[in-house]
Short mmCIF file of C-alpha atoms in Angstrom, two decimals:
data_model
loop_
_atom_site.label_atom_id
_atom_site.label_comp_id
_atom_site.label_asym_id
_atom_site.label_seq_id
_atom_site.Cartn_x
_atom_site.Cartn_y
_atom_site.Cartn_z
CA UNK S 1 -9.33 0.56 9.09
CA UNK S 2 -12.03 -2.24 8.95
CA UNK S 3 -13.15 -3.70 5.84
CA UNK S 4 -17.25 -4.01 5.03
CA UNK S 5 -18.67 -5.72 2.47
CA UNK S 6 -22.13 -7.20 2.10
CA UNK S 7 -23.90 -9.19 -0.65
CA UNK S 8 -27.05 -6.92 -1.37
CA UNK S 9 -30.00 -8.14 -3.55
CA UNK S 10 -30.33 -5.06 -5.85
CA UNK S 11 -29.03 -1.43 -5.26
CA UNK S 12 -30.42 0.79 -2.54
CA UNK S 13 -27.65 3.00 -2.88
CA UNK S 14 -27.06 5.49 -5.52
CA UNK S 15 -23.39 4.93 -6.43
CA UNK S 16 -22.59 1.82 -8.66
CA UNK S 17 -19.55 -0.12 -10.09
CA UNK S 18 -20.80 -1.60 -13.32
CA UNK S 19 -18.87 -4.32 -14.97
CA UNK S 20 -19.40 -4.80 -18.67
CA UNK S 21 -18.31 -6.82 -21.34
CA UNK S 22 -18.33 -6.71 -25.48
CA UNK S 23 -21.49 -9.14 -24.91
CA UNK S 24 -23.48 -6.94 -22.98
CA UNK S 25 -21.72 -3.53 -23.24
CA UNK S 26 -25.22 -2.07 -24.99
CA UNK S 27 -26.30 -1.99 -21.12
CA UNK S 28 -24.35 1.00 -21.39
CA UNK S 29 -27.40 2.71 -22.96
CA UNK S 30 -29.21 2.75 -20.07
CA UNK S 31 -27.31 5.53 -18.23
CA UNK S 32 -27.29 9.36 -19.15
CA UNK S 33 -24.65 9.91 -21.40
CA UNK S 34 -22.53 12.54 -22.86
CA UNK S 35 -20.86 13.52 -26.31
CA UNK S 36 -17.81 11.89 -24.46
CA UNK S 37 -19.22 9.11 -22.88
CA UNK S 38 -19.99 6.18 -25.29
CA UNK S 39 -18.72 2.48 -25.97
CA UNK S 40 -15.66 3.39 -28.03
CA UNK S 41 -13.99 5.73 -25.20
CA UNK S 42 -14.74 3.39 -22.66
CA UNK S 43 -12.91 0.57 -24.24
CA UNK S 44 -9.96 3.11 -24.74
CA UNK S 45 -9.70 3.87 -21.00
CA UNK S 46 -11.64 0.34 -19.35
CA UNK S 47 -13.16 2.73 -16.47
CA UNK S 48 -15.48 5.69 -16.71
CA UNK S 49 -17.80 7.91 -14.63
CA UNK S 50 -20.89 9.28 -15.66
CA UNK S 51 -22.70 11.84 -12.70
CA UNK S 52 -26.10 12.67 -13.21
CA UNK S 53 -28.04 14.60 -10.08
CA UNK S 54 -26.03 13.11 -7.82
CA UNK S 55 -25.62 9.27 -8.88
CA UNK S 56 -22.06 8.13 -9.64
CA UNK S 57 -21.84 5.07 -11.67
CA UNK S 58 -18.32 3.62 -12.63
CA UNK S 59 -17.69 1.84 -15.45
CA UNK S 60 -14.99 -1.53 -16.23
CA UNK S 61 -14.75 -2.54 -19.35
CA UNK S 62 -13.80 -6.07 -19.40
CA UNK S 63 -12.18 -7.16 -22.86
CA UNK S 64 -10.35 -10.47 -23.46
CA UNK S 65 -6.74 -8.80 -22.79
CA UNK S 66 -8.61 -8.01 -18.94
CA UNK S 67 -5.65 -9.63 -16.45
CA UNK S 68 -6.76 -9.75 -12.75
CA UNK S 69 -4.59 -7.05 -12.03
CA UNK S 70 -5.52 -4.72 -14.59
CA UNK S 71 -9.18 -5.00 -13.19
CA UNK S 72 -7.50 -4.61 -9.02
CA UNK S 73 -6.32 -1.40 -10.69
CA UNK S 74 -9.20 -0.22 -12.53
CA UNK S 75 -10.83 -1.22 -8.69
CA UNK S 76 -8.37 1.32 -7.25
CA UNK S 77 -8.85 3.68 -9.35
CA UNK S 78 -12.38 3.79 -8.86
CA UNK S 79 -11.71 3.99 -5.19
CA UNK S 80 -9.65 7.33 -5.43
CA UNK S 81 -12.54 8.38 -7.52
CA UNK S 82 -15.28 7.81 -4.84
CA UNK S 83 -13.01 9.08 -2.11
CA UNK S 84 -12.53 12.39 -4.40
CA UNK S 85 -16.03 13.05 -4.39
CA UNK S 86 -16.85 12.04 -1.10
CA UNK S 87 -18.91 8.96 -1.53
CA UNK S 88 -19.14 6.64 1.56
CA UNK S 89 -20.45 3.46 -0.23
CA UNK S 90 -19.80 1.68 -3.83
CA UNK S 91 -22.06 -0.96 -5.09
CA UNK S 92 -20.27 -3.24 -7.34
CA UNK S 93 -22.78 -5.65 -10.09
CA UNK S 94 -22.17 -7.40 -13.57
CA UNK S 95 -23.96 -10.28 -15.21
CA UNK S 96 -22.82 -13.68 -13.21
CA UNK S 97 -20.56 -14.73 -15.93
CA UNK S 98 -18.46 -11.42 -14.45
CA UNK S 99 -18.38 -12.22 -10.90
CA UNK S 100 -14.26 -13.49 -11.10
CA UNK S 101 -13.93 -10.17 -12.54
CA UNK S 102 -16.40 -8.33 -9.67
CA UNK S 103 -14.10 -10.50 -6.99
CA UNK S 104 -10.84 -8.70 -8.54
CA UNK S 105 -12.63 -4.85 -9.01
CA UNK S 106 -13.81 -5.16 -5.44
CA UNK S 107 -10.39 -6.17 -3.83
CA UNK S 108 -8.50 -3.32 -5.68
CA UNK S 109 -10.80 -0.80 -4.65
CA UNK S 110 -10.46 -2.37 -0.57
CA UNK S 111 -7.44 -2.47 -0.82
CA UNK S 112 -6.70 1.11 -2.19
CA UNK S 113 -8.81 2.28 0.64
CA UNK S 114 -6.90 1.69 3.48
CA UNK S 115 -5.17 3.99 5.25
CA UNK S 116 -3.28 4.20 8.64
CA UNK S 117 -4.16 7.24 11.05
CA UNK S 118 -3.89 5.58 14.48
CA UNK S 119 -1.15 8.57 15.35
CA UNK S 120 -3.05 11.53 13.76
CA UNK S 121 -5.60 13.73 15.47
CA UNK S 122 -8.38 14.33 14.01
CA UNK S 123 -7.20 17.93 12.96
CA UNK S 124 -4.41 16.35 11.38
CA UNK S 125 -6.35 13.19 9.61
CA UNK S 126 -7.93 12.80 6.60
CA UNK S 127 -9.91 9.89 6.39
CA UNK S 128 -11.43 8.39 3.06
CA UNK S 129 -15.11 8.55 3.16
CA UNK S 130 -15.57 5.16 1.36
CA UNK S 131 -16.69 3.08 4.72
CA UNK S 132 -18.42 0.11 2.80
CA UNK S 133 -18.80 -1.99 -0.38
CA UNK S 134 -21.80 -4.08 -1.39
CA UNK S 135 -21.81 -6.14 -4.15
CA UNK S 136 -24.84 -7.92 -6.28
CA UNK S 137 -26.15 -11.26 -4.54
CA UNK S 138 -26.75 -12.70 -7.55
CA UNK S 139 -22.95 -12.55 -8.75
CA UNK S 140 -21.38 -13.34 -5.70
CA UNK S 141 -21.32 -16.48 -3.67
CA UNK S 142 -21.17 -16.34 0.32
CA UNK S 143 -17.86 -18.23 -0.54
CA UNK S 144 -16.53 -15.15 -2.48
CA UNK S 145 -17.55 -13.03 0.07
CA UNK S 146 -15.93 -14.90 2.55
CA UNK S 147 -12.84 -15.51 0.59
CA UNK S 148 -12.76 -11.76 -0.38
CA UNK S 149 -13.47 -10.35 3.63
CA UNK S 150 -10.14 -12.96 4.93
CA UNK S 151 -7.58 -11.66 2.01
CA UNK S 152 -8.53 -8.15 2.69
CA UNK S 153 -8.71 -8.11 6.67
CA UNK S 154 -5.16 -10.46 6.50
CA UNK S 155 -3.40 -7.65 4.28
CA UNK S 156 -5.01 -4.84 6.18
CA UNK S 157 -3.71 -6.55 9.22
CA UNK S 158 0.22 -7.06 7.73
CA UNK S 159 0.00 -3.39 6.75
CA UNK S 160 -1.41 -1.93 9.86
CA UNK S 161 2.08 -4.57 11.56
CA UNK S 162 4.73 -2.91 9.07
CA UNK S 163 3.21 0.77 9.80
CA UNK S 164 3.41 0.57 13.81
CA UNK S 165 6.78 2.33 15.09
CA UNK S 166 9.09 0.26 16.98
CA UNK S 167 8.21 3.10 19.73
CA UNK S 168 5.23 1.17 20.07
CA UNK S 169 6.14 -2.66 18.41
CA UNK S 170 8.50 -3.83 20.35
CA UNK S 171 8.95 -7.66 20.05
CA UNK S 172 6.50 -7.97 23.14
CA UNK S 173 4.18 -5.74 22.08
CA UNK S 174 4.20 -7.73 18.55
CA UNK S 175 3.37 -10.67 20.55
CA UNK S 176 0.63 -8.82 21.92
CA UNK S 177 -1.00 -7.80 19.00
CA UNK S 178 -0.94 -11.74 17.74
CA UNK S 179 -2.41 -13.10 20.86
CA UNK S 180 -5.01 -10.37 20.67
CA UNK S 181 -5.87 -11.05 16.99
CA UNK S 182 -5.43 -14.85 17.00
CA UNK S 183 -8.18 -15.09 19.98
CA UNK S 184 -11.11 -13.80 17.62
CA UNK S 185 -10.82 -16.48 15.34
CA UNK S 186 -9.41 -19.03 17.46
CA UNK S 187 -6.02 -18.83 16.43
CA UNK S 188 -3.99 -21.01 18.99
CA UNK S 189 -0.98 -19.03 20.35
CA UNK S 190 2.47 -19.37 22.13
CA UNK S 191 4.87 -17.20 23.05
CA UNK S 192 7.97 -18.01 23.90
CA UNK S 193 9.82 -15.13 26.37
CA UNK S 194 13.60 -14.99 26.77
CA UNK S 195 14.21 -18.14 29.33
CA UNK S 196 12.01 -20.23 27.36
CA UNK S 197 14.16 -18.89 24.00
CA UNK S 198 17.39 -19.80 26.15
CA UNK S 199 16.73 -23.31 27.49
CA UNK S 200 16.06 -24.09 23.54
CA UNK S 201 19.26 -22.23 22.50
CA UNK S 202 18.08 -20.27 20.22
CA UNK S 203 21.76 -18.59 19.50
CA UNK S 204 20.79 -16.55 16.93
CA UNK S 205 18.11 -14.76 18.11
CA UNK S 206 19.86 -14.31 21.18
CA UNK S 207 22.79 -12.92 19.52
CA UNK S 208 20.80 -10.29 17.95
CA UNK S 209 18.91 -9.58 20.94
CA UNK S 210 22.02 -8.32 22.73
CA UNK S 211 22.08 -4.84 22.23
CA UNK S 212 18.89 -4.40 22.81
CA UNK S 213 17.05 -3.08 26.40
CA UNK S 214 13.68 -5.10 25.36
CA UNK S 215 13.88 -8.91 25.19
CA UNK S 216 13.44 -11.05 22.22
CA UNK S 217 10.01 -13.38 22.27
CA UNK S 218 9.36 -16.58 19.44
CA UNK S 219 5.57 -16.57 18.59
CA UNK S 220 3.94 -19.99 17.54
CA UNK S 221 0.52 -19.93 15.54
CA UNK S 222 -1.76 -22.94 15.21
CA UNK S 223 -4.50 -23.18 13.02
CA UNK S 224 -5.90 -26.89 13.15
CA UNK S 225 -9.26 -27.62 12.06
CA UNK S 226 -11.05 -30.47 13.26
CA UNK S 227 -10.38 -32.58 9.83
CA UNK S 228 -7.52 -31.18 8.10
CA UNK S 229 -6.87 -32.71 4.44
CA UNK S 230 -3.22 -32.27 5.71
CA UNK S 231 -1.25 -34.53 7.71
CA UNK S 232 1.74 -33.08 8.53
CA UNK S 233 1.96 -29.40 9.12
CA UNK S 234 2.45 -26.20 6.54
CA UNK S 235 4.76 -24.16 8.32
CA UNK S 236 5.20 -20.50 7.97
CA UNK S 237 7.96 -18.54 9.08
CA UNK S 238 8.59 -14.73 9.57
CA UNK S 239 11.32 -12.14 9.75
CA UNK S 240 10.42 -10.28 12.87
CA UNK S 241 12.95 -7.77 13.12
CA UNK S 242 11.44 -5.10 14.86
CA UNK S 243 13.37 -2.50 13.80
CA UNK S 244 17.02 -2.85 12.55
CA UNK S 245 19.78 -0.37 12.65
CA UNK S 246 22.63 -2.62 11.51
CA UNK S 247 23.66 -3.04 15.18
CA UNK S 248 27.53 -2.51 15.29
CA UNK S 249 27.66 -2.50 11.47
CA UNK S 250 25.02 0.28 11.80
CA UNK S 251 23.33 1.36 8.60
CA UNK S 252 25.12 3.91 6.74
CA UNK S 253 23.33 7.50 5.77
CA UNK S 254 21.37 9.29 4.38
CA UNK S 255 17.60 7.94 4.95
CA UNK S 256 19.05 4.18 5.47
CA UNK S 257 17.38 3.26 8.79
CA UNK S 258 14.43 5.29 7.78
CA UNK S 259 12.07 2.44 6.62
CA UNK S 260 13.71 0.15 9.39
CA UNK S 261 10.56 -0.74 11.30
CA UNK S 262 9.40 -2.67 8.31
CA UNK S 263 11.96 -5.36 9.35
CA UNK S 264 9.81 -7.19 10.11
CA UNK S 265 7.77 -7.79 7.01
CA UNK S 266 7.87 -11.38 6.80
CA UNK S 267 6.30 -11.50 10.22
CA UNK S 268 3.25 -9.28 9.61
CA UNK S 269 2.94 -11.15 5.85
CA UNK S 270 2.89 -14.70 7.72
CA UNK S 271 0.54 -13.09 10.58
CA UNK S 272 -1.45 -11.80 7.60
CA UNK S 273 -1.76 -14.83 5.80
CA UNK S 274 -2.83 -17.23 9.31
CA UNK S 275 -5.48 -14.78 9.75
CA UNK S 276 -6.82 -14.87 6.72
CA UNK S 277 -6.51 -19.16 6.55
CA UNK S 278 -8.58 -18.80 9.61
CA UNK S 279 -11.14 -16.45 8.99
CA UNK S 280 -11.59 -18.33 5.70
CA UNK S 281 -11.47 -21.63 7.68
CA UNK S 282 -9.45 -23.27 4.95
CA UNK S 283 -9.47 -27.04 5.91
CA UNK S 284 -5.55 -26.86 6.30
CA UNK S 285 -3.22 -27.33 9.09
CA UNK S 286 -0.85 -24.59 9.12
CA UNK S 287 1.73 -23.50 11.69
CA UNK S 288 3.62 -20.03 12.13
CA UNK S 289 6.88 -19.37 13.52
CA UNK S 290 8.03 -15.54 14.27
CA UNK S 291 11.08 -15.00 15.87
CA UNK S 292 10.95 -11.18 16.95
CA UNK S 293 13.76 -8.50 17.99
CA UNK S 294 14.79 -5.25 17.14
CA UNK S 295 19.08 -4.62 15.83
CA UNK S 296 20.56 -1.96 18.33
CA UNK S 297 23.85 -1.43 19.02
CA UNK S 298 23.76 -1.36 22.73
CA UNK S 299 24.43 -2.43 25.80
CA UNK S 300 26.57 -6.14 24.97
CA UNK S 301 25.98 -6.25 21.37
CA UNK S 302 27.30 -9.32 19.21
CA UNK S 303 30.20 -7.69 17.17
CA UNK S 304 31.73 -8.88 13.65
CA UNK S 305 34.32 -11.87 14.72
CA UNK S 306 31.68 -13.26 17.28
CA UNK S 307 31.14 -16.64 16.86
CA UNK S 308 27.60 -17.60 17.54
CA UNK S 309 25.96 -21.91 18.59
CA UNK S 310 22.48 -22.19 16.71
CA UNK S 311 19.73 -23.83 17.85
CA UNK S 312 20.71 -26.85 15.70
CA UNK S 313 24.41 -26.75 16.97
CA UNK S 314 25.98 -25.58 14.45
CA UNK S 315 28.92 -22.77 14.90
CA UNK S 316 28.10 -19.52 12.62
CA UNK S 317 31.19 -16.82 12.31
CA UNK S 318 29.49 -13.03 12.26
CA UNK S 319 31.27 -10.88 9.89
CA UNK S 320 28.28 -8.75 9.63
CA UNK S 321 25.89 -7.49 12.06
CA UNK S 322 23.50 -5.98 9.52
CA UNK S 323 23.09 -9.60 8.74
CA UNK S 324 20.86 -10.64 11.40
CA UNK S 325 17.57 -11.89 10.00
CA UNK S 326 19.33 -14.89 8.64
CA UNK S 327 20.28 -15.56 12.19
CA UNK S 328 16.45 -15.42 13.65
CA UNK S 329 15.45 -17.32 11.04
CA UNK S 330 18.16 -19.81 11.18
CA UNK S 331 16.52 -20.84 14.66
CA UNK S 332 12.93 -20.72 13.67
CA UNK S 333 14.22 -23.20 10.72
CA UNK S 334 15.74 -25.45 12.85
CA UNK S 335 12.93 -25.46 15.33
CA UNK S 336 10.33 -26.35 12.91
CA UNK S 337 11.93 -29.58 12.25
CA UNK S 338 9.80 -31.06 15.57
CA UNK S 339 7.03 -30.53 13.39
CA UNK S 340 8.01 -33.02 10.66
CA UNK S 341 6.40 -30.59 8.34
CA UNK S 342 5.20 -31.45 4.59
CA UNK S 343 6.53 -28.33 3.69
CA UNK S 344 8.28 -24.93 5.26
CA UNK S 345 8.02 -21.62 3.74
CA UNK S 346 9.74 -18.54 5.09
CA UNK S 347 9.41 -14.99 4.06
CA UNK S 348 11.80 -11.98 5.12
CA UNK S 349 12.55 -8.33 4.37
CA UNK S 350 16.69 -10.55 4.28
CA UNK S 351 19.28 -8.29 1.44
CA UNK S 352 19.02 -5.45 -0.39
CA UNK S 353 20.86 -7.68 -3.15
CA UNK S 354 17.17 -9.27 -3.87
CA UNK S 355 15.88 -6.13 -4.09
CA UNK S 356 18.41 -4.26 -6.34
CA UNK S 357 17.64 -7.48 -8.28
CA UNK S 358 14.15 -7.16 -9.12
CA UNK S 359 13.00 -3.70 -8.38
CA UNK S 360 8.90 -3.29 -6.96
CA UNK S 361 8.35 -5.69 -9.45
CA UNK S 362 8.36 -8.85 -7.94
CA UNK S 363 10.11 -10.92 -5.10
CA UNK S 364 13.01 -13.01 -5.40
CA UNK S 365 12.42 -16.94 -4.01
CA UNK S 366 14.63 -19.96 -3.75
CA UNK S 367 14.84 -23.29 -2.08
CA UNK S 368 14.89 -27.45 -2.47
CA UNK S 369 11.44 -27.88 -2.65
CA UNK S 370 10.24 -29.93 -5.49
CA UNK S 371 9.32 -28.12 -9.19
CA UNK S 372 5.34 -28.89 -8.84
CA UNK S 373 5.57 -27.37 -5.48
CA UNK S 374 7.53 -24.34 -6.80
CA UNK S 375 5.47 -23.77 -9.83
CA UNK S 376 2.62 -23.53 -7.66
CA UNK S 377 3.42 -21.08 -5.44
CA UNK S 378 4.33 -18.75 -8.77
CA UNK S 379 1.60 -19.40 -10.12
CA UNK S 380 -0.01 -17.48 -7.11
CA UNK S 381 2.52 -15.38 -7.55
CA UNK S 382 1.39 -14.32 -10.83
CA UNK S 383 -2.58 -14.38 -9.60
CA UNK S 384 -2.16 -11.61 -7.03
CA UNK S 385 0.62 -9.94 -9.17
CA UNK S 386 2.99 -10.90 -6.51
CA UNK S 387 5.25 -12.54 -8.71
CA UNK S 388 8.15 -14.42 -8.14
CA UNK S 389 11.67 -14.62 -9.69
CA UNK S 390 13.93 -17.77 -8.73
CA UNK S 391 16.94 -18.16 -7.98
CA UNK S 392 19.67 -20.55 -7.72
CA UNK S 393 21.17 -22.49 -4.82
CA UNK S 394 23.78 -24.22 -6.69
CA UNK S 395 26.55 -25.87 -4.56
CA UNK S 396 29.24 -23.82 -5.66
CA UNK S 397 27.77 -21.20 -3.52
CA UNK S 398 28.28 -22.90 -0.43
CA UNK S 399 32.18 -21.93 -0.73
CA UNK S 400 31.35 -18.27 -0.54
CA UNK S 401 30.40 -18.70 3.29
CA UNK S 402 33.28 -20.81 4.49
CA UNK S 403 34.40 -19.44 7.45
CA UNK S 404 37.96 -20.32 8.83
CA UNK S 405 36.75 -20.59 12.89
CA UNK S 406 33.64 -22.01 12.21
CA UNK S 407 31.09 -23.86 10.58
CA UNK S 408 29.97 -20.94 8.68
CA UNK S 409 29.82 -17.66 8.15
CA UNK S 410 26.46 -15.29 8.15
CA UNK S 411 27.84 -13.35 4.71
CA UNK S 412 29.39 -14.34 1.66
CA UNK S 413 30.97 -11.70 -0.52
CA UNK S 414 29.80 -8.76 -2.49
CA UNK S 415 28.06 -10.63 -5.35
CA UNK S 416 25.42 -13.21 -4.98
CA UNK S 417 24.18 -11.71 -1.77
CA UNK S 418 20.55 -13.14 -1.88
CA UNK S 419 21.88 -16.48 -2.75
CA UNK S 420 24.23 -16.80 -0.45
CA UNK S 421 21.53 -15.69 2.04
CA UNK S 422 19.40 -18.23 0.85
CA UNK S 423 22.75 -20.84 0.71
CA UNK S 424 23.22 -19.81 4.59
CA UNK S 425 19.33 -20.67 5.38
CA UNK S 426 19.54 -24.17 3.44
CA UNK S 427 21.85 -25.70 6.03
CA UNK S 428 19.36 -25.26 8.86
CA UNK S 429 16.58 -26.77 6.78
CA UNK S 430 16.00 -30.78 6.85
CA UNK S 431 12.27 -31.11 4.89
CA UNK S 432 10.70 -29.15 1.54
CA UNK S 433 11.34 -25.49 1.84
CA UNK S 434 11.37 -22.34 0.31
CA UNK S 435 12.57 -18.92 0.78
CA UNK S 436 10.65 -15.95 -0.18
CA UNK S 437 13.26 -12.42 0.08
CA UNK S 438 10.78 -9.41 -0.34
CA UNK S 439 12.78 -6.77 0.37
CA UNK S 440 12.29 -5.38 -2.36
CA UNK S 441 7.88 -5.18 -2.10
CA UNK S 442 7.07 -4.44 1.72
CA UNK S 443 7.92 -1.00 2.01
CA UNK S 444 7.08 1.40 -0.93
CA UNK S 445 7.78 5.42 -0.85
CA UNK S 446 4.71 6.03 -3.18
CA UNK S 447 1.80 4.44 -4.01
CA UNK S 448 1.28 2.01 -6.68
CA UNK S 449 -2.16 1.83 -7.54
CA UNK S 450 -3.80 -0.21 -3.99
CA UNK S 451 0.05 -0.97 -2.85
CA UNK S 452 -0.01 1.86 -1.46
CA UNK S 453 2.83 4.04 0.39
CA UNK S 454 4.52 2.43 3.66
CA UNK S 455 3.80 -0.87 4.25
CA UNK S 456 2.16 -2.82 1.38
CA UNK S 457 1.31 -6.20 3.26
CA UNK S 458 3.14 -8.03 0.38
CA UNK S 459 3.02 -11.78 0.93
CA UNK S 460 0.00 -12.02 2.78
CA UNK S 461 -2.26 -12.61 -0.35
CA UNK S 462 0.72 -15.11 -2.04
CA UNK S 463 0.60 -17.10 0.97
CA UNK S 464 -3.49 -17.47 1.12
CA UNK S 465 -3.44 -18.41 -2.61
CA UNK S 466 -1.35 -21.03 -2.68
CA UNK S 467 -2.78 -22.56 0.27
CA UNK S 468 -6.38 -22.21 -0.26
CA UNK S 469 -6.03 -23.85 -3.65
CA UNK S 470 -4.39 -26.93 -1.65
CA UNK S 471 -7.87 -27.10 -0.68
CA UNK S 472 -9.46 -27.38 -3.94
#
């Protein structure tokens, strides 16, 4: 679905999105009320609708206990509204003091209104009639508009990724879709095919690739503006598992392999988040690495015992097969050490250990990056209610993936799984880095408020936060 929003001076259109605050909430004297309708209930329940011949207009109450994410979800629950009654457009105003608050109402309600119906016919779909937002000129800035358009195109973008069916994303067809996207706002792109992923001995990948019929690709993004305020590179890197079955240590049953084409999360999050750095044209230089495959077990598939050269020569002992995104990953670390990055950040759908963890709550992130660097990126965690749990990587881990053939081995034991996931990523990391599991966020089986069912696009909006305020 596309995204419209405009800055409008006024309201031609009859269906409004008022913001109001204890300063101001007498406004709320202007519209046709009811015996139910007055200031005291709508500080109880911080949205209402009043409908008079035909005109909607929705209520936010903003009081000083009003988080950002209670307003997204007042914002989304508006949208269902709108969408209930068949309303195609919302205009959204408040006095400027409000327009952080407009930003936040606006961007629940877009994001709440996506859906995904490429497959369905038109007997079959039900599209939301909400087509467009407009919002008051004199609120918003063309730099909020902007800002807004990028973080909701980016997550529409990672969502519309994580929903596609590996019958259709295959890792080629993934590089497709990023060549196809990163050409409309000048995204510079390389794609790497299996030769090319061969002379650089990318063993991991390669190993995973094995029991597959469809060959693996490695995806390079480049956003460089002319004058970056960033020397060395930000560096990105995605999960791009295709689809995973647990190759020879398939998945067990029942509905295990279900959710399995969002895989590749991290991929469409770090996709997500590049397009949104360059449709905002943040001043940064950021790169993106995406190592893509699906996890079959076909054909010549790696098998538990193999023992598997990296791309940084190091020997890694499979004991698990299931345990593959560590092993893409492990490459696209490695590799983005040409770079001499200021800092790496990678992002992957990696245990079910991080999820059990932390529920739909929040994401679980690690790494040896330094505290400022790590408080930031919670901090945006906690801004776009994406928020992040650390934890350790203390050395005593390491002893949990000792292998007895090789270097290492791609599993520790049955506790500590993220960690020692995170552990196993460390030793192909030579720069700041940190390691962002959210397996437990990119895939939901029922909406939660604008997350909504299927693929959530989790990550995309972290990412864009904490590097557009490097900009500020």
């Amino acid at each position: 679905m596309d995204f419209k929003l405009k800055k409008k001076e006024g309201s031609s259109a009859t269906h409004q999105v008022i913001l109001l605050n204890a300063a101001n909430i007498q406004l709320l004297e202007q519209y046709p009320q009811t015996d139910w309708f007055n200031t005291k209930t709508l500080k109880e329940k911080s949205t209402l609708l009043s409908e008079v011949k035909g005109a909607c207009h929705f209520f936010i109450y903003i009081d000083k206990n009003c988080t950002p994410e209670k307003i997204r979800r007042a914002g989304a629950e508006i949208c269902a509204q709108a969408n209930a009654k068949q309303l195609k457009n919302l205009h959204f105003s408040a006095e400027k003091k409000l327009s952080q608050e407009v930003f936040y109402a606006i961007e629940g309600a877009a994001l709440a209104n996506y859906k995904f119906l490429k497959y369905q016919g038109k007997s079959f779909s039900k599209p939301n009639s909400l087509s467009s937002f407009t919002v008051e000129k004199s609120c918003f800035s063309d730099d909020d508009l902007l800002k807004l358009q990028s973080i909701v195109e980016g997550t529409y973008w990672a969502r519309d990724l994580v929903n596609e069916p590996l019958s259709y994303l295959t890792a080629e067809n993934l590089s497709k879709e990023l060549k196809e996207k990163g050409k409309t706002l000048k995204i510079k792109i390389t794609v790497m095919t299996k030769p090319a992923i061969e002379k650089e001995k990318m063993g991991g990948l390669l190993a995973v690739n094995k029991g597959s019929v469809d060959p693996p690709t490695f995806n390079i993004m480049e956003w460089k503006p002319k004058k970056p305020l960033n020397k060395k590179p930000i560096v990105l890197v995605g999960k791009g598992v295709v689809y995973d079955t647990g190759g020879l240590s398939l998945k067990p049953t029942p509905n295990s392999m279900d959710f399995m084409k969002s895989d590749m999360g991290g991929a469409a999050a770090v996709a997500g988040a590049m397009y949104s750095v360059a449709k905002a044209k943040l001043d940064l230089w950021v790169i993106a690495l995406i190592p893509a495959t699906d996890n079959r077990p076909g054909l010549n598939a790696y098998v538990p015992g193999d023992v598997i050269k990296m791309h940084n020569g190091m020997s890694v002992e499979v004991l698990n097969t299931d345990a593959e995104g560590r092993m893409l990953l492990a490459d696209a670390l490695s590799y983005a050490k040409r770079y001499d990055p200021e800092m790496v950040i990678d992002l992957a759908t990696l245990t079910g250990s991080a999820a059990r963890a932390v529920g739909k709550e929040g994401v679980v992130f690690m790494g040896n990056s330094s505290k400022e660097e790590k408080d930031k990126l919670q901090q945006s965690g906690a801004h776009v209610h994406e928020r992040l749990v650390e934890f350790p990587l203390w050395e005593e881990y390491k002893k949990m993936i000792q292998s007895d053939i090789a270097d290492i081995k791609n599993v520790g034991g049955a506790s500590a799984g993220a960690i020692t996931a995170g552990i196993f990523l460390q030793y192909f990391t030579e720069y700041p880095w940190m390691h962002i599991d959210i397996a437990s966020m990119a895939f939901f089986d029922s909406p939660d408020a604008y997350r909504l069912k299927n693929g959530t696009g989790v990550g995309t909006r972290l990412l864009f936060d904490y590097l557009s305020k490097r900009t500020n």
